[in-house]
């Protein structure tokens, strides 16, 4: 039997960087919350079997969905850092999602994920023992700054990529990597960073630049535009 594929969405953030009191995953764009766009993009993919969301313990906004797109949608309680929320979700997955299951970790605040990117990510991650992530090469010139925002140097960018989500790894390997980072007191900012610490080299899969993470009000306006335009883009 081919291993199962599940999505994990850390959605326990309080969105403090955005300002305002609504956590960003619950901000609305094109008629529904960002987290609903993210879930529907994942669960409408034919190869994804279900999703686990990690929510803040006292989250009053979660609408209580138990399925979307005809697939199971489970919830658990997240943790203090994004990586803690991902680890909680990995532990909470059903037992029939084995250690060799492919887990796609995706930010709840990335609403504009397209099916073609998912196809390529799943194909490549399935073929690579070390897993794979979506990303894009850095296209801007990079400057190193001092504390006064004055340029100190121009950095070579040819080998640099931006890391997006989803990030796809085997359940067992990712759980072990995140546990190891936590035990070492290291806050990893994405799943690949935890895997890299284990000495493996996940594949970079070039994805669409408009798979944006909503962080600022300007991002929300851009997300609204992209989502309203839909797959025509
Ligand atoms: O704040 P940032 O943009 O890094 O958040 C990325 C994702 O991680 C968001 O979907 C957010 O809800 C989630 N998160 C979480 N638990 C935390 C912090 C962030 O699930 N403790």
PDB file of C-alpha atoms and ligand atoms in Angstrom:
ATOM      1  CA  UNK A   1       0.000   0.000   0.000  1.00  0.00           C
ATOM      2  CA  UNK A   2       1.367   3.448  -0.816  1.00  0.00           C
ATOM      3  CA  UNK A   3       2.035   5.550   2.293  1.00  0.00           C
ATOM      4  CA  UNK A   4      -0.641   8.032   3.231  1.00  0.00           C
ATOM      5  CA  UNK A   5      -0.314  11.790   2.796  1.00  0.00           C
ATOM      6  CA  UNK A   6      -1.620  14.186   5.461  1.00  0.00           C
ATOM      7  CA  UNK A   7      -1.448  17.947   5.877  1.00  0.00           C
ATOM      8  CA  UNK A   8      -0.483  19.644   9.160  1.00  0.00           C
ATOM      9  CA  UNK A   9      -1.388  23.306   9.675  1.00  0.00           C
ATOM     10  CA  UNK A  10       0.142  25.200  12.592  1.00  0.00           C
ATOM     11  CA  UNK A  11      -2.543  27.782  13.384  1.00  0.00           C
ATOM     12  CA  UNK A  12      -1.878  28.545  17.029  1.00  0.00           C
ATOM     13  CA  UNK A  13      -0.208  31.893  16.415  1.00  0.00           C
ATOM     14  CA  UNK A  14      -1.731  35.013  17.899  1.00  0.00           C
ATOM     15  CA  UNK A  15      -0.744  37.188  14.971  1.00  0.00           C
ATOM     16  CA  UNK A  16       0.880  39.850  17.090  1.00  0.00           C
ATOM     17  CA  UNK A  17       3.246  40.966  14.308  1.00  0.00           C
ATOM     18  CA  UNK A  18       0.239  41.884  12.158  1.00  0.00           C
ATOM     19  CA  UNK A  19      -1.281  44.128  14.829  1.00  0.00           C
ATOM     20  CA  UNK A  20      -4.984  44.056  15.652  1.00  0.00           C
ATOM     21  CA  UNK A  21      -6.667  41.408  17.742  1.00  0.00           C
ATOM     22  CA  UNK A  22      -7.760  38.875  15.101  1.00  0.00           C
ATOM     23  CA  UNK A  23      -5.008  36.249  14.580  1.00  0.00           C
ATOM     24  CA  UNK A  24      -4.007  36.448  10.937  1.00  0.00           C
ATOM     25  CA  UNK A  25      -5.216  32.946  10.034  1.00  0.00           C
ATOM     26  CA  UNK A  26      -8.758  34.178  10.748  1.00  0.00           C
ATOM     27  CA  UNK A  27      -8.555  37.365   8.662  1.00  0.00           C
ATOM     28  CA  UNK A  28     -10.913  37.179   5.701  1.00  0.00           C
ATOM     29  CA  UNK A  29      -9.983  37.451   2.044  1.00  0.00           C
ATOM     30  CA  UNK A  30     -12.220  36.704  -0.948  1.00  0.00           C
ATOM     31  CA  UNK A  31     -15.112  35.672   1.283  1.00  0.00           C
ATOM     32  CA  UNK A  32     -13.511  33.263   3.753  1.00  0.00           C
ATOM     33  CA  UNK A  33     -10.779  33.130   6.410  1.00  0.00           C
ATOM     34  CA  UNK A  34      -7.183  32.598   5.279  1.00  0.00           C
ATOM     35  CA  UNK A  35      -7.110  29.232   7.080  1.00  0.00           C
ATOM     36  CA  UNK A  36     -10.113  28.036   5.050  1.00  0.00           C
ATOM     37  CA  UNK A  37      -8.299  28.904   1.814  1.00  0.00           C
ATOM     38  CA  UNK A  38      -5.204  27.029   3.021  1.00  0.00           C
ATOM     39  CA  UNK A  39      -7.226  23.972   4.087  1.00  0.00           C
ATOM     40  CA  UNK A  40      -9.257  23.856   0.890  1.00  0.00           C
ATOM     41  CA  UNK A  41      -6.137  24.134  -1.285  1.00  0.00           C
ATOM     42  CA  UNK A  42      -4.660  21.106   0.514  1.00  0.00           C
ATOM     43  CA  UNK A  43      -7.757  18.956   0.979  1.00  0.00           C
ATOM     44  CA  UNK A  44      -9.006  19.430  -2.578  1.00  0.00           C
ATOM     45  CA  UNK A  45      -5.814  17.756  -3.804  1.00  0.00           C
ATOM     46  CA  UNK A  46      -6.660  14.145  -4.698  1.00  0.00           C
ATOM     47  CA  UNK A  47      -3.558  12.660  -3.046  1.00  0.00           C
ATOM     48  CA  UNK A  48      -4.038  14.306   0.376  1.00  0.00           C
ATOM     49  CA  UNK A  49      -6.028  12.132   2.803  1.00  0.00           C
ATOM     50  CA  UNK A  50      -6.769  14.567   5.640  1.00  0.00           C
ATOM     51  CA  UNK A  51      -5.524  17.487   7.731  1.00  0.00           C
ATOM     52  CA  UNK A  52      -4.613  18.200  11.357  1.00  0.00           C
ATOM     53  CA  UNK A  53      -4.734  21.795  12.597  1.00  0.00           C
ATOM     54  CA  UNK A  54      -2.930  22.958  15.746  1.00  0.00           C
ATOM     55  CA  UNK A  55      -4.933  25.690  17.494  1.00  0.00           C
ATOM     56  CA  UNK A  56      -4.306  27.950  20.474  1.00  0.00           C
ATOM     57  CA  UNK A  57      -5.693  26.408  23.664  1.00  0.00           C
ATOM     58  CA  UNK A  58      -8.279  29.142  24.142  1.00  0.00           C
ATOM     59  CA  UNK A  59      -9.123  29.739  20.464  1.00  0.00           C
ATOM     60  CA  UNK A  60     -12.689  31.103  20.345  1.00  0.00           C
ATOM     61  CA  UNK A  61     -12.705  31.567  16.559  1.00  0.00           C
ATOM     62  CA  UNK A  62     -12.223  27.995  15.294  1.00  0.00           C
ATOM     63  CA  UNK A  63     -15.489  27.204  13.493  1.00  0.00           C
ATOM     64  CA  UNK A  64     -15.455  23.557  14.615  1.00  0.00           C
ATOM     65  CA  UNK A  65     -15.043  22.027  11.167  1.00  0.00           C
ATOM     66  CA  UNK A  66     -14.558  18.238  11.282  1.00  0.00           C
ATOM     67  CA  UNK A  67     -14.260  17.810   7.532  1.00  0.00           C
ATOM     68  CA  UNK A  68     -13.753  19.872   4.390  1.00  0.00           C
ATOM     69  CA  UNK A  69     -13.696  18.801   0.763  1.00  0.00           C
ATOM     70  CA  UNK A  70     -15.039  15.422   1.946  1.00  0.00           C
ATOM     71  CA  UNK A  71     -11.831  14.682   3.905  1.00  0.00           C
ATOM     72  CA  UNK A  72     -11.266  14.415   7.689  1.00  0.00           C
ATOM     73  CA  UNK A  73     -10.162  17.577   9.437  1.00  0.00           C
ATOM     74  CA  UNK A  74      -8.835  16.996  12.964  1.00  0.00           C
ATOM     75  CA  UNK A  75      -7.684  19.488  15.576  1.00  0.00           C
ATOM     76  CA  UNK A  76      -5.258  19.546  18.463  1.00  0.00           C
ATOM     77  CA  UNK A  77      -3.776  22.144  20.812  1.00  0.00           C
ATOM     78  CA  UNK A  78      -0.598  23.874  19.621  1.00  0.00           C
ATOM     79  CA  UNK A  79       2.349  25.201  21.610  1.00  0.00           C
ATOM     80  CA  UNK A  80       4.346  28.313  22.373  1.00  0.00           C
ATOM     81  CA  UNK A  81       6.426  28.334  19.183  1.00  0.00           C
ATOM     82  CA  UNK A  82       5.467  27.324  15.661  1.00  0.00           C
ATOM     83  CA  UNK A  83       7.653  24.209  15.917  1.00  0.00           C
ATOM     84  CA  UNK A  84       5.879  23.196  19.155  1.00  0.00           C
ATOM     85  CA  UNK A  85       2.545  23.450  17.341  1.00  0.00           C
ATOM     86  CA  UNK A  86       3.827  21.287  14.476  1.00  0.00           C
ATOM     87  CA  UNK A  87       5.170  18.707  16.924  1.00  0.00           C
ATOM     88  CA  UNK A  88       1.851  18.613  18.798  1.00  0.00           C
ATOM     89  CA  UNK A  89       0.051  18.010  15.490  1.00  0.00           C
ATOM     90  CA  UNK A  90       2.453  15.213  14.520  1.00  0.00           C
ATOM     91  CA  UNK A  91       1.816  13.487  17.849  1.00  0.00           C
ATOM     92  CA  UNK A  92      -1.946  13.917  17.463  1.00  0.00           C
ATOM     93  CA  UNK A  93      -2.195  12.334  13.989  1.00  0.00           C
ATOM     94  CA  UNK A  94      -4.163   9.074  13.845  1.00  0.00           C
ATOM     95  CA  UNK A  95      -2.123   5.905  14.433  1.00  0.00           C
ATOM     96  CA  UNK A  96      -2.945   4.590  10.961  1.00  0.00           C
ATOM     97  CA  UNK A  97      -0.879   7.488   9.585  1.00  0.00           C
ATOM     98  CA  UNK A  98       2.389   5.551   9.837  1.00  0.00           C
ATOM     99  CA  UNK A  99       5.955   6.743  10.332  1.00  0.00           C
ATOM    100  CA  UNK A 100       6.465   6.528   6.555  1.00  0.00           C
ATOM    101  CA  UNK A 101       3.429   8.752   5.824  1.00  0.00           C
ATOM    102  CA  UNK A 102       4.291  11.958   3.995  1.00  0.00           C
ATOM    103  CA  UNK A 103       3.332  15.013   6.068  1.00  0.00           C
ATOM    104  CA  UNK A 104       2.898  18.376   4.347  1.00  0.00           C
ATOM    105  CA  UNK A 105       3.334  21.165   6.902  1.00  0.00           C
ATOM    106  CA  UNK A 106       1.697  24.373   5.663  1.00  0.00           C
ATOM    107  CA  UNK A 107       1.228  27.773   7.310  1.00  0.00           C
ATOM    108  CA  UNK A 108      -2.427  28.593   7.957  1.00  0.00           C
ATOM    109  CA  UNK A 109      -1.596  32.140   6.816  1.00  0.00           C
ATOM    110  CA  UNK A 110      -0.583  31.042   3.261  1.00  0.00           C
ATOM    111  CA  UNK A 111      -3.905  31.068   1.422  1.00  0.00           C
ATOM    112  CA  UNK A 112      -2.758  31.063  -2.202  1.00  0.00           C
ATOM    113  CA  UNK A 113      -1.325  27.565  -2.671  1.00  0.00           C
ATOM    114  CA  UNK A 114      -1.911  26.143  -6.158  1.00  0.00           C
ATOM    115  CA  UNK A 115      -2.509  22.514  -7.129  1.00  0.00           C
ATOM    116  CA  UNK A 116       0.338  22.394  -9.652  1.00  0.00           C
ATOM    117  CA  UNK A 117       2.859  23.318  -6.927  1.00  0.00           C
ATOM    118  CA  UNK A 118       1.395  20.602  -4.694  1.00  0.00           C
ATOM    119  CA  UNK A 119       1.661  18.030  -7.506  1.00  0.00           C
ATOM    120  CA  UNK A 120       5.367  18.727  -7.965  1.00  0.00           C
ATOM    121  CA  UNK A 121       6.136  18.907  -4.260  1.00  0.00           C
ATOM    122  CA  UNK A 122       4.403  15.567  -3.571  1.00  0.00           C
ATOM    123  CA  UNK A 123       6.128  13.868  -6.528  1.00  0.00           C
ATOM    124  CA  UNK A 124       9.591  15.049  -5.513  1.00  0.00           C
ATOM    125  CA  UNK A 125       9.158  14.528  -1.757  1.00  0.00           C
ATOM    126  CA  UNK A 126       7.831  11.012  -2.392  1.00  0.00           C
ATOM    127  CA  UNK A 127      10.964  10.211  -4.406  1.00  0.00           C
ATOM    128  CA  UNK A 128      13.443  11.768  -1.922  1.00  0.00           C
ATOM    129  CA  UNK A 129      14.161  10.103   1.423  1.00  0.00           C
ATOM    130  CA  UNK A 130      15.183  13.532   2.780  1.00  0.00           C
ATOM    131  CA  UNK A 131      11.875  15.211   1.865  1.00  0.00           C
ATOM    132  CA  UNK A 132      11.298  18.462  -0.031  1.00  0.00           C
ATOM    133  CA  UNK A 133      10.007  22.002   0.407  1.00  0.00           C
ATOM    134  CA  UNK A 134       8.557  24.666  -1.866  1.00  0.00           C
ATOM    135  CA  UNK A 135      10.691  27.752  -2.311  1.00  0.00           C
ATOM    136  CA  UNK A 136      12.039  30.231  -4.837  1.00  0.00           C
ATOM    137  CA  UNK A 137      15.497  31.546  -5.691  1.00  0.00           C
ATOM    138  CA  UNK A 138      16.277  34.998  -4.283  1.00  0.00           C
ATOM    139  CA  UNK A 139      15.891  37.523  -7.114  1.00  0.00           C
ATOM    140  CA  UNK A 140      16.688  40.833  -5.403  1.00  0.00           C
ATOM    141  CA  UNK A 141      20.210  42.038  -4.705  1.00  0.00           C
ATOM    142  CA  UNK A 142      20.989  41.407  -1.041  1.00  0.00           C
ATOM    143  CA  UNK A 143      22.598  44.009   1.234  1.00  0.00           C
ATOM    144  CA  UNK A 144      24.119  43.444   4.660  1.00  0.00           C
ATOM    145  CA  UNK A 145      23.244  46.343   6.973  1.00  0.00           C
ATOM    146  CA  UNK A 146      24.679  47.760  10.177  1.00  0.00           C
ATOM    147  CA  UNK A 147      22.543  48.770  13.156  1.00  0.00           C
ATOM    148  CA  UNK A 148      21.829  52.172  11.523  1.00  0.00           C
ATOM    149  CA  UNK A 149      20.513  50.593   8.302  1.00  0.00           C
ATOM    150  CA  UNK A 150      23.619  51.617   6.379  1.00  0.00           C
ATOM    151  CA  UNK A 151      24.975  49.230   3.769  1.00  0.00           C
ATOM    152  CA  UNK A 152      28.036  47.286   4.850  1.00  0.00           C
ATOM    153  CA  UNK A 153      28.286  44.836   1.971  1.00  0.00           C
ATOM    154  CA  UNK A 154      26.545  43.241  -1.003  1.00  0.00           C
ATOM    155  CA  UNK A 155      25.970  39.535  -0.442  1.00  0.00           C
ATOM    156  CA  UNK A 156      26.192  36.929  -3.212  1.00  0.00           C
ATOM    157  CA  UNK A 157      22.714  35.565  -3.837  1.00  0.00           C
ATOM    158  CA  UNK A 158      23.257  32.862  -6.446  1.00  0.00           C
ATOM    159  CA  UNK A 159      22.950  29.966  -3.990  1.00  0.00           C
ATOM    160  CA  UNK A 160      20.171  31.486  -1.870  1.00  0.00           C
ATOM    161  CA  UNK A 161      16.512  30.482  -1.856  1.00  0.00           C
ATOM    162  CA  UNK A 162      13.470  31.683   0.082  1.00  0.00           C
ATOM    163  CA  UNK A 163      11.741  28.856   1.968  1.00  0.00           C
ATOM    164  CA  UNK A 164       7.955  28.565   1.544  1.00  0.00           C
ATOM    165  CA  UNK A 165       5.454  25.985   2.710  1.00  0.00           C
ATOM    166  CA  UNK A 166       4.262  23.274   2.326  1.00  0.00           C
ATOM    167  CA  UNK A 167       7.324  21.400   3.563  1.00  0.00           C
ATOM    168  CA  UNK A 168       7.023  17.631   3.105  1.00  0.00           C
ATOM    169  CA  UNK A 169       8.724  15.007   5.276  1.00  0.00           C
ATOM    170  CA  UNK A 170       8.039  11.496   6.628  1.00  0.00           C
ATOM    171  CA  UNK A 171       6.107  11.574   9.889  1.00  0.00           C
ATOM    172  CA  UNK A 172       8.683   9.572  11.865  1.00  0.00           C
ATOM    173  CA  UNK A 173      11.756  11.464  10.665  1.00  0.00           C
ATOM    174  CA  UNK A 174      10.167  14.902  11.136  1.00  0.00           C
ATOM    175  CA  UNK A 175       8.900  14.056  14.627  1.00  0.00           C
ATOM    176  CA  UNK A 176      12.376  12.871  15.654  1.00  0.00           C
ATOM    177  CA  UNK A 177      14.049  15.960  14.151  1.00  0.00           C
ATOM    178  CA  UNK A 178      11.691  18.412  15.897  1.00  0.00           C
ATOM    179  CA  UNK A 179      12.045  16.572  19.210  1.00  0.00           C
ATOM    180  CA  UNK A 180      15.827  16.682  18.894  1.00  0.00           C
ATOM    181  CA  UNK A 181      15.826  20.446  18.192  1.00  0.00           C
ATOM    182  CA  UNK A 182      13.525  21.102  21.130  1.00  0.00           C
ATOM    183  CA  UNK A 183      15.692  19.019  23.469  1.00  0.00           C
ATOM    184  CA  UNK A 184      18.704  21.081  22.349  1.00  0.00           C
ATOM    185  CA  UNK A 185      16.830  24.313  23.097  1.00  0.00           C
ATOM    186  CA  UNK A 186      16.919  25.424  19.457  1.00  0.00           C
ATOM    187  CA  UNK A 187      13.893  27.226  18.019  1.00  0.00           C
ATOM    188  CA  UNK A 188      13.643  26.136  14.396  1.00  0.00           C
ATOM    189  CA  UNK A 189      11.753  28.491  12.104  1.00  0.00           C
ATOM    190  CA  UNK A 190      10.773  25.824   9.613  1.00  0.00           C
ATOM    191  CA  UNK A 191      10.681  22.037   9.408  1.00  0.00           C
ATOM    192  CA  UNK A 192      13.575  21.855   6.956  1.00  0.00           C
ATOM    193  CA  UNK A 193      15.827  23.518   9.546  1.00  0.00           C
ATOM    194  CA  UNK A 194      15.091  20.695  11.993  1.00  0.00           C
ATOM    195  CA  UNK A 195      15.846  18.117   9.272  1.00  0.00           C
ATOM    196  CA  UNK A 196      19.078  19.890   8.269  1.00  0.00           C
ATOM    197  CA  UNK A 197      20.261  19.610  11.880  1.00  0.00           C
ATOM    198  CA  UNK A 198      19.954  15.832  11.437  1.00  0.00           C
ATOM    199  CA  UNK A 199      22.422  16.026   8.562  1.00  0.00           C
ATOM    200  CA  UNK A 200      20.002  15.496   5.681  1.00  0.00           C
ATOM    201  CA  UNK A 201      19.516  17.631   2.582  1.00  0.00           C
ATOM    202  CA  UNK A 202      15.865  18.195   1.642  1.00  0.00           C
ATOM    203  CA  UNK A 203      15.126  19.056  -1.981  1.00  0.00           C
ATOM    204  CA  UNK A 204      14.129  22.584  -2.994  1.00  0.00           C
ATOM    205  CA  UNK A 205      11.153  22.620  -5.356  1.00  0.00           C
ATOM    206  CA  UNK A 206      10.658  25.912  -7.159  1.00  0.00           C
ATOM    207  CA  UNK A 207       7.124  27.143  -6.527  1.00  0.00           C
ATOM    208  CA  UNK A 208       5.022  30.138  -7.434  1.00  0.00           C
ATOM    209  CA  UNK A 209       6.138  33.435  -5.902  1.00  0.00           C
ATOM    210  CA  UNK A 210       2.499  34.293  -5.161  1.00  0.00           C
ATOM    211  CA  UNK A 211       2.284  31.558  -2.489  1.00  0.00           C
ATOM    212  CA  UNK A 212       2.595  34.425  -0.040  1.00  0.00           C
ATOM    213  CA  UNK A 213       2.520  34.322   3.754  1.00  0.00           C
ATOM    214  CA  UNK A 214       0.235  37.046   5.050  1.00  0.00           C
ATOM    215  CA  UNK A 215       2.247  39.039   7.576  1.00  0.00           C
ATOM    216  CA  UNK A 216       1.312  42.692   6.996  1.00  0.00           C
ATOM    217  CA  UNK A 217      -1.877  44.547   5.965  1.00  0.00           C
ATOM    218  CA  UNK A 218      -0.333  45.030   2.508  1.00  0.00           C
ATOM    219  CA  UNK A 219       0.024  41.232   2.204  1.00  0.00           C
ATOM    220  CA  UNK A 220      -3.663  40.835   3.024  1.00  0.00           C
ATOM    221  CA  UNK A 221      -4.629  43.236   0.235  1.00  0.00           C
ATOM    222  CA  UNK A 222      -2.414  41.301  -2.187  1.00  0.00           C
ATOM    223  CA  UNK A 223      -3.906  37.979  -1.031  1.00  0.00           C
ATOM    224  CA  UNK A 224      -7.399  39.380  -1.573  1.00  0.00           C
ATOM    225  CA  UNK A 225      -6.473  40.360  -5.124  1.00  0.00           C
ATOM    226  CA  UNK A 226      -4.846  36.996  -5.933  1.00  0.00           C
ATOM    227  CA  UNK A 227      -7.661  34.912  -4.435  1.00  0.00           C
ATOM    228  CA  UNK A 228     -10.408  36.962  -6.082  1.00  0.00           C
ATOM    229  CA  UNK A 229      -8.647  36.484  -9.418  1.00  0.00           C
ATOM    230  CA  UNK A 230      -8.593  32.736  -8.709  1.00  0.00           C
ATOM    231  CA  UNK A 231      -6.987  30.083 -10.837  1.00  0.00           C
ATOM    232  CA  UNK A 232      -7.149  32.335 -13.920  1.00  0.00           C
ATOM    233  CA  UNK A 233      -3.826  33.746 -12.673  1.00  0.00           C
TER     234      UNK A 233
HETATM  235  O1  LIG B   1       4.059  34.035  12.862  1.00  0.00           O
HETATM  236  P1  LIG B   1       4.387  33.211  11.674  1.00  0.00           P
HETATM  237  O2  LIG B   1       4.072  33.882  10.373  1.00  0.00           O
HETATM  238  O3  LIG B   1       5.732  32.578  11.678  1.00  0.00           O
HETATM  239  O4  LIG B   1       3.364  31.977  11.753  1.00  0.00           O
HETATM  240  C1  LIG B   1       3.350  30.957  10.787  1.00  0.00           C
HETATM  241  C2  LIG B   1       2.275  29.949  11.147  1.00  0.00           C
HETATM  242  O5  LIG B   1       2.607  29.312  12.374  1.00  0.00           O
HETATM  243  C3  LIG B   1       0.901  30.587  11.333  1.00  0.00           C
HETATM  244  O6  LIG B   1      -0.061  29.774  10.669  1.00  0.00           O
HETATM  245  C4  LIG B   1       0.729  30.595  12.848  1.00  0.00           C
HETATM  246  O7  LIG B   1      -0.624  30.495  13.280  1.00  0.00           O
HETATM  247  C5  LIG B   1       1.496  29.357  13.255  1.00  0.00           C
HETATM  248  N1  LIG B   1       1.974  29.370  14.665  1.00  0.00           N
HETATM  249  C6  LIG B   1       1.603  28.324  15.533  1.00  0.00           C
HETATM  250  N2  LIG B   1       2.019  28.314  16.840  1.00  0.00           N
HETATM  251  C7  LIG B   1       2.785  29.323  17.318  1.00  0.00           C
HETATM  252  C8  LIG B   1       3.190  30.393  16.464  1.00  0.00           C
HETATM  253  C9  LIG B   1       2.770  30.379  15.128  1.00  0.00           C
HETATM  254  O8  LIG B   1       0.887  27.407  15.107  1.00  0.00           O
HETATM  255  N3  LIG B   1       3.136  29.276  18.607  1.00  0.00           N
END
